[in-house]
Amino acid sequence: HSQAENIGSFQEVSGPHERAMTEFVVPRSVIDGTGEKKRLPQAADQYFSRAHHNPKSYDRIENWLPDVEQFTFKTVMVPISGAQAHAILKFRDEVKLRAAVRDQERREASTKGADDGKSKGSYKVQEESKSVADEYAEKSINSNIFLDQTYEFLMQDWARDPEVKSWRQSLEDLQNDLDKAIKIVAKEPGGSRQGAFVKLSTRSPKDASLNMTKTYDYIRARLKESKLRLTSDGKITKEIVREDLSLINEACANSLCVRSGQEALRLILESDRAHSDITANRMYLEEGERFNLKIAVREWCEEYETDWEFRLFVMDGEPTALTIYNDFFFDERIVAHKAEIEKQIMQLWERVRDRIHRKSQNYCIDFALAASLEKIFIIEVNNFVAPVAGSGLFDYHKEADRKVLRSVHVLQKGRIHPPSPNTHTHHITSHYIRCARQAVLFFFTQFQAYRCPVVHNCH
């Protein structure tokens, strides 16, 4: 496999400091994208424009929701005032500032020491003395402990400071509004809460889930239940990598299920995606316009597995490609029921396409199916295609796949599952690693301590 196609492969360690370990070697070009010969249009090139950030844009959930409302999840819209948007941006800006100052102080304090250059863990970056996991862990902005402490400090400090007290009040008001909306969409007949999912009018704060303490706690609990261990000579198996990926996905999904206004607001405050979209909305406001983004509070549905999500691409009003959403995921059940899954998706799309096509002819639409195949839902309509929209098993960097995504030939090359289990188990696609950033490798390294072959738990 070439570096452009996969982020890495298993290799035996060799050399003067040989250890009995297998390493998952990741080319640096995959992390920073320098391995691509030709620069293709990037998502940011197209996404950040007035066309995508105005109150009438079909990118926004409040504009496409009425066209699919019958087939999607219960949703309550919560407006964000200009003052609340300002407070969200100020919070994230101060967190980043304090993280940068802390990191600088730590670097200065450690200048007397010398890096021995040894690899720390079984996942490392090719031809780099410092692993990607190390680089990720060294940044305070990626530390759940730092983020928790800073959140608590700022919420108390802002309330005491007369100059910024209004920021704290704005966040508190928004938190209360979110809590009311969550009670509406998440209340079950018995009175308990099954949870809700929150997103801005444009995008969700899913990037924040990687750094939530809730995510770490979930992973630790699941690893204690795992029966998989490193081999006696300290090697990682393909089954371990598969389970690690699955645990990350499950943990992040669990963190996105919120049960209070505080949990919902915390995700938005810690999300760079939310920060970017709020900034863009303010930047593209025209004269006389007020801040107009909203937060969608959506019912959390336990009836389908998060990995059973599929994306349909439509160009010029015709379907061109169908793919599983999580391009690193493999499930034999999906392979076995490929025809039925495709049939149900196409039937539901045909029921809503006329209403959507009054607003857009080029878009992708996401579906969720219950593993029992008894229920199907529409998750969302994205009024854009690749590269702004993730392309799943279609690699946007390959010319042949780009032609499939943009050509009208009615799903002649649909891919709703990986070609085989192995290709998406120990080889992770470059698309995924760029979405999850270095956090994936950081978690991989942390996992090893829980898979000690001698003691059931090293921690």
Protein backbone atom coordinates (compact mmCIF):
# COMPACT_ATOMS: atom_id res chain seq x y z
CA HIS A 1 0.00 0.00 0.00
CA SER A 2 1.30 3.45 -0.85
CA GLN A 3 1.54 6.25 1.67
CA ALA A 4 -1.18 8.14 -0.20
CA GLU A 5 -3.61 5.27 0.27
CA ASN A 6 -3.00 4.26 3.89
CA ILE A 7 -1.63 5.93 6.97
CA GLY A 8 0.73 3.13 7.86
CA SER A 9 1.49 -0.52 8.38
CA PHE A 10 2.84 -2.97 10.94
CA GLN A 11 6.63 -3.29 10.96
CA GLU A 12 9.10 -5.20 13.12
CA VAL A 13 11.52 -3.05 15.09
CA SER A 14 15.17 -3.57 14.18
CA GLY A 15 18.49 -1.87 14.81
CA PRO A 16 20.96 -1.43 17.64
CA HIS A 17 18.20 -0.82 20.20
CA GLU A 18 15.97 -3.65 19.03
CA ARG A 19 12.95 -4.43 21.19
CA ALA A 20 10.54 -7.33 20.99
CA MET A 21 7.76 -5.10 19.73
CA THR A 22 5.73 -4.49 16.60
CA GLU A 23 5.30 -0.86 15.64
CA PHE A 24 2.56 0.78 13.64
CA VAL A 25 4.59 3.15 11.45
CA VAL A 26 2.88 6.30 10.22
CA PRO A 27 4.45 8.34 7.39
CA ARG A 28 4.70 12.00 8.34
CA SER A 29 3.23 12.88 4.93
CA VAL A 30 -0.09 11.36 5.99
CA ILE A 31 -0.33 13.60 9.04
CA ASP A 32 0.49 16.86 7.29
CA GLY A 33 -0.62 16.04 3.74
CA THR A 34 2.77 16.74 2.18
CA GLY A 35 2.81 13.44 0.33
CA GLU A 36 0.26 14.57 -2.24
CA LYS A 37 1.80 15.48 -5.59
CA LYS A 38 -1.02 17.75 -6.67
CA ARG A 39 -2.89 20.10 -4.39
CA LEU A 40 -6.60 19.57 -4.80
CA PRO A 41 -9.27 22.01 -3.59
CA GLN A 42 -9.51 21.75 0.18
CA ALA A 43 -12.67 21.82 2.26
CA ALA A 44 -11.85 25.21 3.78
CA ASP A 45 -11.38 26.70 0.32
CA GLN A 46 -15.05 26.14 -0.45
CA TYR A 47 -16.74 26.02 2.95
CA PHE A 48 -15.79 29.44 4.26
CA SER A 49 -17.80 31.78 2.09
CA ARG A 50 -20.97 33.85 2.34
CA ALA A 51 -22.78 31.17 0.30
CA HIS A 52 -22.48 28.70 3.18
CA HIS A 53 -22.82 31.20 6.01
CA ASN A 54 -26.00 33.20 5.55
CA PRO A 55 -29.46 32.77 7.09
CA LYS A 56 -31.00 31.42 3.86
CA SER A 57 -28.29 28.82 3.13
CA TYR A 58 -29.62 25.30 2.64
CA ASP A 59 -26.57 24.12 4.58
CA ARG A 60 -28.41 25.08 7.75
CA ILE A 61 -30.60 22.56 9.53
CA GLU A 62 -33.47 25.00 10.08
CA ASN A 63 -33.73 25.36 6.28
CA TRP A 64 -33.62 21.69 5.25
CA LEU A 65 -35.36 20.18 8.30
CA PRO A 66 -38.93 20.95 7.08
CA ASP A 67 -38.24 18.96 3.89
CA VAL A 68 -37.37 15.73 5.75
CA GLU A 69 -39.00 16.29 9.16
CA GLN A 70 -41.28 13.27 8.85
CA PHE A 71 -38.29 10.92 8.55
CA THR A 72 -35.77 12.39 10.98
CA PHE A 73 -35.36 12.94 14.72
CA LYS A 74 -37.37 15.26 16.92
CA THR A 75 -35.58 18.62 16.93
CA VAL A 76 -35.86 21.85 18.92
CA MET A 77 -34.04 24.97 17.71
CA VAL A 78 -32.39 27.26 20.27
CA PRO A 79 -31.39 30.74 19.03
CA ILE A 80 -27.94 32.12 19.90
CA SER A 81 -27.84 35.85 20.61
CA GLY A 82 -24.98 38.04 19.50
CA ALA A 83 -23.85 38.40 23.11
CA GLN A 84 -23.89 34.63 23.62
CA ALA A 85 -21.89 34.06 20.44
CA HIS A 86 -19.36 36.63 21.64
CA ALA A 87 -19.03 34.86 24.99
CA ILE A 88 -18.48 31.47 23.32
CA LEU A 89 -15.66 32.87 21.21
CA LYS A 90 -14.07 34.64 24.19
CA PHE A 91 -14.15 31.43 26.22
CA ARG A 92 -12.37 29.39 23.58
CA ASP A 93 -9.88 32.18 22.90
CA GLU A 94 -8.96 32.40 26.58
CA VAL A 95 -8.63 28.62 26.89
CA LYS A 96 -6.24 28.58 23.92
CA LEU A 97 -4.26 31.50 25.33
CA ARG A 98 -3.86 29.85 28.73
CA ALA A 99 -2.93 26.55 27.05
CA ALA A 100 -0.24 28.25 24.95
CA VAL A 101 1.22 30.04 27.98
CA ARG A 102 1.25 26.81 29.99
CA ASP A 103 2.95 24.91 27.17
CA GLN A 104 5.60 27.62 26.80
CA GLU A 105 6.33 27.54 30.54
CA ARG A 106 6.65 23.75 30.44
CA ARG A 107 9.04 23.90 27.47
CA GLU A 108 11.20 26.47 29.19
CA ALA A 109 11.29 24.40 32.38
CA SER A 110 12.39 21.32 30.46
CA THR A 111 15.19 22.91 28.40
CA LYS A 112 17.79 21.58 30.82
CA GLY A 113 16.81 18.03 30.00
CA ALA A 114 17.69 16.22 26.83
CA ASP A 115 15.42 14.06 24.70
CA ASP A 116 17.00 10.61 24.38
CA GLY A 117 15.14 10.13 21.09
CA LYS A 118 13.75 6.75 22.02
CA SER A 119 10.32 5.73 20.84
CA LYS A 120 7.66 5.83 23.55
CA GLY A 121 5.13 3.21 22.64
CA SER A 122 4.29 0.98 19.74
CA TYR A 123 2.85 3.66 17.49
CA LYS A 124 5.29 6.20 16.12
CA VAL A 125 5.84 8.57 13.21
CA GLN A 126 8.26 7.35 10.59
CA GLU A 127 11.69 8.99 10.72
CA GLU A 128 10.77 11.25 13.64
CA SER A 129 12.44 11.15 17.06
CA LYS A 130 9.22 12.25 18.75
CA SER A 131 6.04 10.27 18.24
CA VAL A 132 2.77 11.84 17.13
CA ALA A 133 1.25 10.57 20.37
CA ASP A 134 3.92 12.46 22.33
CA GLU A 135 3.30 15.64 20.33
CA TYR A 136 -0.42 15.38 20.96
CA ALA A 137 -0.05 14.70 24.68
CA GLU A 138 2.36 17.61 25.17
CA LYS A 139 -0.26 20.18 24.12
CA SER A 140 -2.40 21.42 26.98
CA ILE A 141 -5.31 22.09 24.63
CA ASN A 142 -5.58 18.30 24.17
CA SER A 143 -5.58 17.51 27.90
CA ASN A 144 -8.97 16.70 29.37
CA ILE A 145 -7.63 17.51 32.84
CA PHE A 146 -6.40 20.95 31.76
CA LEU A 147 -9.67 21.66 29.97
CA ASP A 148 -11.74 20.64 32.99
CA GLN A 149 -9.67 22.78 35.35
CA THR A 150 -9.72 25.78 33.02
CA TYR A 151 -13.48 25.50 32.53
CA GLU A 152 -14.08 25.52 36.28
CA PHE A 153 -11.67 28.43 36.76
CA LEU A 154 -13.14 30.61 34.00
CA MET A 155 -16.73 30.04 35.06
CA GLN A 156 -15.84 31.23 38.58
CA ASP A 157 -13.40 33.97 37.53
CA TRP A 158 -15.72 35.53 34.96
CA ALA A 159 -18.53 35.71 37.52
CA ARG A 160 -16.29 37.75 39.86
CA ASP A 161 -14.80 40.09 37.24
CA PRO A 162 -17.10 43.11 36.58
CA GLU A 163 -15.58 43.63 33.11
CA VAL A 164 -16.50 40.14 31.84
CA LYS A 165 -19.34 39.19 34.19
CA SER A 166 -21.79 39.66 31.31
CA TRP A 167 -20.01 36.89 29.36
CA ARG A 168 -20.67 34.45 32.19
CA GLN A 169 -24.32 35.51 32.33
CA SER A 170 -24.72 35.08 28.57
CA LEU A 171 -23.39 31.52 28.78
CA GLU A 172 -25.61 30.76 31.75
CA ASP A 173 -28.68 31.98 29.86
CA LEU A 174 -27.80 29.83 26.85
CA GLN A 175 -27.18 26.83 29.10
CA ASN A 176 -30.64 27.22 30.63
CA ASP A 177 -32.25 27.42 27.18
CA LEU A 178 -30.41 24.26 26.11
CA ASP A 179 -31.50 22.44 29.24
CA LYS A 180 -35.15 23.25 28.52
CA ALA A 181 -34.81 22.01 24.92
CA ILE A 182 -33.12 18.77 26.03
CA LYS A 183 -36.01 18.06 28.39
CA ILE A 184 -38.42 18.40 25.48
CA VAL A 185 -36.63 16.03 23.06
CA ALA A 186 -35.09 13.56 25.50
CA LYS A 187 -37.83 12.87 28.00
CA GLU A 188 -39.04 9.28 27.92
CA PRO A 189 -42.48 8.10 29.13
CA GLY A 190 -40.94 6.98 32.42
CA GLY A 191 -39.45 10.39 33.06
CA SER A 192 -35.79 9.45 32.51
CA ARG A 193 -33.56 11.05 29.90
CA GLN A 194 -32.10 9.06 27.07
CA GLY A 195 -30.14 12.10 25.94
CA ALA A 196 -29.87 14.49 23.03
CA PHE A 197 -27.45 15.46 20.28
CA VAL A 198 -26.57 19.10 19.71
CA LYS A 199 -25.21 20.89 16.67
CA LEU A 200 -25.03 24.41 15.36
CA SER A 201 -27.17 25.35 12.36
CA THR A 202 -24.14 24.30 10.31
CA ARG A 203 -21.98 21.67 11.99
CA SER A 204 -21.76 19.65 15.19
CA PRO A 205 -19.11 20.03 17.93
CA LYS A 206 -18.02 16.41 17.47
CA ASP A 207 -14.33 17.35 17.50
CA ALA A 208 -14.65 18.28 21.19
CA SER A 209 -15.58 14.71 22.13
CA LEU A 210 -11.95 13.57 21.71
CA ASN A 211 -10.86 15.63 24.70
CA MET A 212 -13.75 15.07 27.09
CA THR A 213 -13.12 13.32 30.41
CA LYS A 214 -16.29 11.39 29.66
CA THR A 215 -14.52 9.89 26.63
CA TYR A 216 -11.48 8.81 28.64
CA ASP A 217 -13.63 7.27 31.37
CA TYR A 218 -15.64 5.28 28.84
CA ILE A 219 -12.49 3.93 27.16
CA ARG A 220 -10.91 2.90 30.46
CA ALA A 221 -14.06 1.09 31.55
CA ARG A 222 -14.35 -0.79 28.26
CA LEU A 223 -10.66 -1.73 28.21
CA LYS A 224 -10.98 -3.29 31.65
CA GLU A 225 -13.68 -5.53 30.17
CA SER A 226 -11.61 -6.45 27.11
CA LYS A 227 -10.11 -9.93 26.80
CA LEU A 228 -7.48 -8.87 24.25
CA ARG A 229 -3.87 -8.46 25.41
CA LEU A 230 -0.51 -7.76 23.86
CA THR A 231 1.34 -10.93 22.93
CA SER A 232 3.91 -12.36 25.36
CA ASP A 233 6.69 -10.53 23.52
CA GLY A 234 4.80 -7.23 23.56
CA LYS A 235 3.38 -7.23 20.04
CA ILE A 236 0.16 -5.58 18.91
CA THR A 237 -2.30 -7.78 17.04
CA LYS A 238 -4.66 -6.78 14.25
CA GLU A 239 -7.58 -7.66 16.52
CA ILE A 240 -6.33 -5.12 19.07
CA VAL A 241 -6.12 -2.35 16.48
CA ARG A 242 -9.64 -3.18 15.30
CA GLU A 243 -10.98 -3.05 18.86
CA ASP A 244 -9.08 0.15 19.63
CA LEU A 245 -10.68 1.90 16.68
CA SER A 246 -14.09 0.64 17.69
CA LEU A 247 -13.62 1.86 21.26
CA ILE A 248 -12.61 5.34 20.12
CA ASN A 249 -15.71 5.55 17.96
CA GLU A 250 -18.01 4.30 20.72
CA ALA A 251 -16.47 6.59 23.33
CA CYS A 252 -16.78 9.70 21.17
CA ALA A 253 -20.38 8.87 20.33
CA ASN A 254 -21.12 8.40 24.03
CA SER A 255 -19.65 11.84 24.79
CA LEU A 256 -21.88 13.45 22.18
CA CYS A 257 -24.99 12.20 23.97
CA VAL A 258 -25.81 15.04 26.36
CA ARG A 259 -28.37 15.03 29.16
CA SER A 260 -28.13 18.58 30.45
CA GLY A 261 -27.63 22.09 29.21
CA GLN A 262 -24.25 22.17 30.90
CA GLU A 263 -23.02 19.10 28.98
CA ALA A 264 -24.33 20.53 25.71
CA LEU A 265 -22.76 23.95 26.22
CA ARG A 266 -19.44 22.40 27.26
CA LEU A 267 -19.17 20.59 23.92
CA ILE A 268 -19.77 23.82 22.03
CA LEU A 269 -17.31 25.78 24.17
CA GLU A 270 -14.52 23.23 23.59
CA SER A 271 -15.14 22.78 19.84
CA ASP A 272 -12.93 24.37 17.18
CA ARG A 273 -15.63 23.56 14.62
CA ALA A 274 -18.15 25.58 16.58
CA HIS A 275 -15.63 28.39 17.07
CA SER A 276 -14.91 28.50 13.32
CA ASP A 277 -18.58 28.52 12.31
CA ILE A 278 -19.52 31.22 14.81
CA THR A 279 -16.58 33.31 13.62
CA ALA A 280 -17.57 32.78 9.98
CA ASN A 281 -21.17 33.80 10.64
CA ARG A 282 -20.03 37.03 12.25
CA MET A 283 -17.50 37.69 9.51
CA TYR A 284 -19.98 37.26 6.65
CA LEU A 285 -22.80 39.30 8.18
CA GLU A 286 -24.01 41.99 5.82
CA GLU A 287 -24.98 45.48 6.88
CA GLY A 288 -28.08 45.40 9.03
CA GLU A 289 -27.88 41.63 9.71
CA ARG A 290 -27.66 40.26 13.22
CA PHE A 291 -25.95 37.10 14.38
CA ASN A 292 -28.27 34.31 13.26
CA LEU A 293 -26.82 30.88 14.02
CA LYS A 294 -28.90 28.51 16.14
CA ILE A 295 -28.30 25.33 18.10
CA ALA A 296 -30.31 22.28 17.08
CA VAL A 297 -31.15 20.01 20.01
CA ARG A 298 -32.01 16.63 18.53
CA GLU A 299 -33.44 13.45 19.96
CA TRP A 300 -30.80 10.80 20.67
CA CYS A 301 -31.86 7.58 19.03
CA GLU A 302 -30.73 4.31 20.60
CA GLU A 303 -32.33 2.22 17.87
CA TYR A 304 -29.37 2.27 15.52
CA GLU A 305 -25.64 1.77 15.89
CA THR A 306 -23.51 4.80 15.02
CA ASP A 307 -21.51 2.70 12.56
CA TRP A 308 -24.65 1.97 10.54
CA GLU A 309 -24.65 5.38 8.88
CA PHE A 310 -24.54 5.83 5.12
CA ARG A 311 -24.04 8.80 2.81
CA LEU A 312 -25.68 9.25 -0.59
CA PHE A 313 -24.18 11.75 -3.05
CA VAL A 314 -26.45 13.55 -5.51
CA MET A 315 -25.29 15.60 -8.49
CA ASP A 316 -27.62 17.45 -10.83
CA GLY A 317 -30.53 15.81 -9.04
CA GLU A 318 -29.31 12.24 -9.65
CA PRO A 319 -27.64 9.85 -7.17
CA THR A 320 -24.00 9.12 -8.02
CA ALA A 321 -22.46 7.30 -5.07
CA LEU A 322 -23.48 5.52 -1.88
CA THR A 323 -20.98 4.79 0.89
CA ILE A 324 -20.75 3.83 4.53
CA TYR A 325 -20.02 6.96 6.59
CA ASN A 326 -17.22 5.52 8.75
CA ASP A 327 -14.71 4.49 6.13
CA PHE A 328 -12.54 2.49 8.56
CA PHE A 329 -15.40 0.32 9.79
CA PHE A 330 -16.24 -3.23 8.66
CA ASP A 331 -19.31 -5.25 9.63
CA GLU A 332 -20.18 -8.60 8.07
CA ARG A 333 -23.87 -7.84 8.57
CA ILE A 334 -23.63 -4.86 6.24
CA VAL A 335 -21.96 -7.00 3.59
CA ALA A 336 -24.64 -9.66 3.93
CA HIS A 337 -27.49 -7.14 3.59
CA LYS A 338 -25.93 -4.74 1.09
CA ALA A 339 -28.78 -5.02 -1.42
CA GLU A 340 -31.50 -4.47 1.20
CA ILE A 341 -29.67 -1.50 2.73
CA GLU A 342 -29.28 0.14 -0.67
CA LYS A 343 -32.93 -0.54 -1.48
CA GLN A 344 -34.23 1.07 1.73
CA ILE A 345 -32.00 4.13 1.34
CA MET A 346 -33.05 4.71 -2.25
CA GLN A 347 -36.74 4.29 -1.43
CA LEU A 348 -36.58 6.83 1.38
CA TRP A 349 -34.55 9.27 -0.72
CA GLU A 350 -37.17 9.08 -3.47
CA ARG A 351 -39.81 10.14 -0.94
CA VAL A 352 -38.01 13.39 -0.06
CA ARG A 353 -36.02 14.25 -3.19
CA ASP A 354 -38.64 16.46 -4.83
CA ARG A 355 -38.84 18.71 -1.79
CA ILE A 356 -35.05 18.88 -1.49
CA HIS A 357 -34.61 19.54 -5.21
CA ARG A 358 -36.63 22.72 -4.95
CA LYS A 359 -33.69 24.08 -2.94
CA SER A 360 -30.65 22.11 -4.10
CA GLN A 361 -29.56 19.76 -6.89
CA ASN A 362 -26.04 19.02 -5.61
CA TYR A 363 -25.76 17.65 -2.08
CA CYS A 364 -25.20 14.58 0.05
CA ILE A 365 -27.74 13.12 2.45
CA ASP A 366 -27.00 10.88 5.44
CA PHE A 367 -29.11 7.91 6.54
CA ALA A 368 -29.09 5.69 9.64
CA LEU A 369 -30.43 2.16 9.68
CA ALA A 370 -31.18 -0.11 12.60
CA ALA A 371 -29.08 -3.28 12.38
CA SER A 372 -32.36 -5.20 12.32
CA LEU A 373 -33.18 -3.35 9.06
CA GLU A 374 -36.62 -2.58 10.54
CA LYS A 375 -36.12 1.20 10.78
CA ILE A 376 -34.41 3.86 8.72
CA PHE A 377 -33.91 7.55 9.46
CA ILE A 378 -32.56 10.60 7.69
CA ILE A 379 -29.79 12.16 9.76
CA GLU A 380 -29.15 15.31 7.76
CA VAL A 381 -28.91 16.96 4.37
CA ASN A 382 -25.54 18.51 3.50
CA ASN A 383 -25.83 21.13 0.79
CA PHE A 384 -22.33 20.43 -0.47
CA VAL A 385 -20.30 17.54 -1.82
CA ALA A 386 -16.63 16.47 -1.57
CA PRO A 387 -14.22 17.80 -0.51
CA VAL A 388 -16.37 19.80 1.94
CA ALA A 389 -18.32 16.63 2.70
CA GLY A 390 -16.40 13.53 3.71
CA SER A 391 -16.47 10.95 0.91
CA GLY A 392 -16.32 7.74 2.97
CA LEU A 393 -14.93 4.85 0.93
CA PHE A 394 -14.49 7.09 -2.09
CA ASP A 395 -11.07 8.72 -1.97
CA TYR A 396 -11.39 12.33 -3.12
CA HIS A 397 -7.66 12.40 -3.86
CA LYS A 398 -8.07 9.72 -6.53
CA GLU A 399 -9.21 11.00 -9.92
CA ALA A 400 -11.29 7.90 -10.63
CA ASP A 401 -13.25 8.31 -7.39
CA ARG A 402 -13.78 12.02 -8.00
CA LYS A 403 -15.35 11.16 -11.35
CA VAL A 404 -17.67 8.68 -9.65
CA LEU A 405 -18.77 11.23 -7.07
CA ARG A 406 -19.48 13.91 -9.66
CA SER A 407 -20.80 11.80 -12.56
CA VAL A 408 -24.49 11.01 -13.01
CA HIS A 409 -24.72 7.25 -13.46
CA VAL A 410 -27.18 6.17 -10.76
CA LEU A 411 -25.03 4.27 -8.29
CA GLN A 412 -23.30 2.01 -10.77
CA LYS A 413 -20.30 2.07 -8.43
CA GLY A 414 -21.90 2.30 -5.00
CA ARG A 415 -19.71 1.23 -2.07
CA ILE A 416 -21.58 0.81 1.17
CA HIS A 417 -18.93 -1.37 2.81
CA PRO A 418 -15.15 -1.91 2.70
CA PRO A 419 -13.94 -4.51 0.16
CA SER A 420 -12.66 -6.78 2.94
CA PRO A 421 -12.19 -6.80 6.72
CA ASN A 422 -8.41 -6.51 6.57
CA THR A 423 -8.25 -3.43 4.37
CA HIS A 424 -10.03 -1.37 7.01
CA THR A 425 -8.71 -3.02 10.14
CA HIS A 426 -4.93 -2.63 10.33
CA HIS A 427 -4.76 -0.08 7.51
CA ILE A 428 -6.61 3.11 8.40
CA THR A 429 -7.43 5.49 5.58
CA SER A 430 -5.73 8.86 5.39
CA HIS A 431 -9.16 10.54 5.33
CA TYR A 432 -9.94 9.22 8.78
CA ILE A 433 -6.62 10.08 10.38
CA ARG A 434 -6.94 13.66 9.17
CA CYS A 435 -10.44 13.92 10.64
CA ALA A 436 -9.39 12.49 14.01
CA ARG A 437 -5.98 14.22 13.95
CA GLN A 438 -3.23 12.90 16.19
CA ALA A 439 -5.72 11.92 18.89
CA VAL A 440 -6.14 8.46 17.38
CA LEU A 441 -2.47 7.63 17.73
CA PHE A 442 -2.39 9.18 21.18
CA PHE A 443 -5.22 6.91 22.33
CA PHE A 444 -3.56 3.92 20.66
CA THR A 445 -0.44 4.47 22.75
CA GLN A 446 -2.44 4.90 25.95
CA PHE A 447 -4.34 1.68 25.28
CA GLN A 448 -1.23 -0.48 25.54
CA ALA A 449 -0.90 -0.03 29.30
CA TYR A 450 -4.25 -1.76 29.68
CA ARG A 451 -3.24 -4.73 27.56
CA CYS A 452 -0.31 -5.99 29.61
CA PRO A 453 0.17 -9.74 28.88
CA VAL A 454 1.38 -10.49 32.40
CA VAL A 455 -0.94 -8.50 34.65
CA HIS A 456 -4.62 -8.05 33.79
CA ASN A 457 -4.34 -4.30 34.37
CA CYS A 458 -1.19 -2.23 34.57
CA HIS A 459 -3.16 0.80 35.81
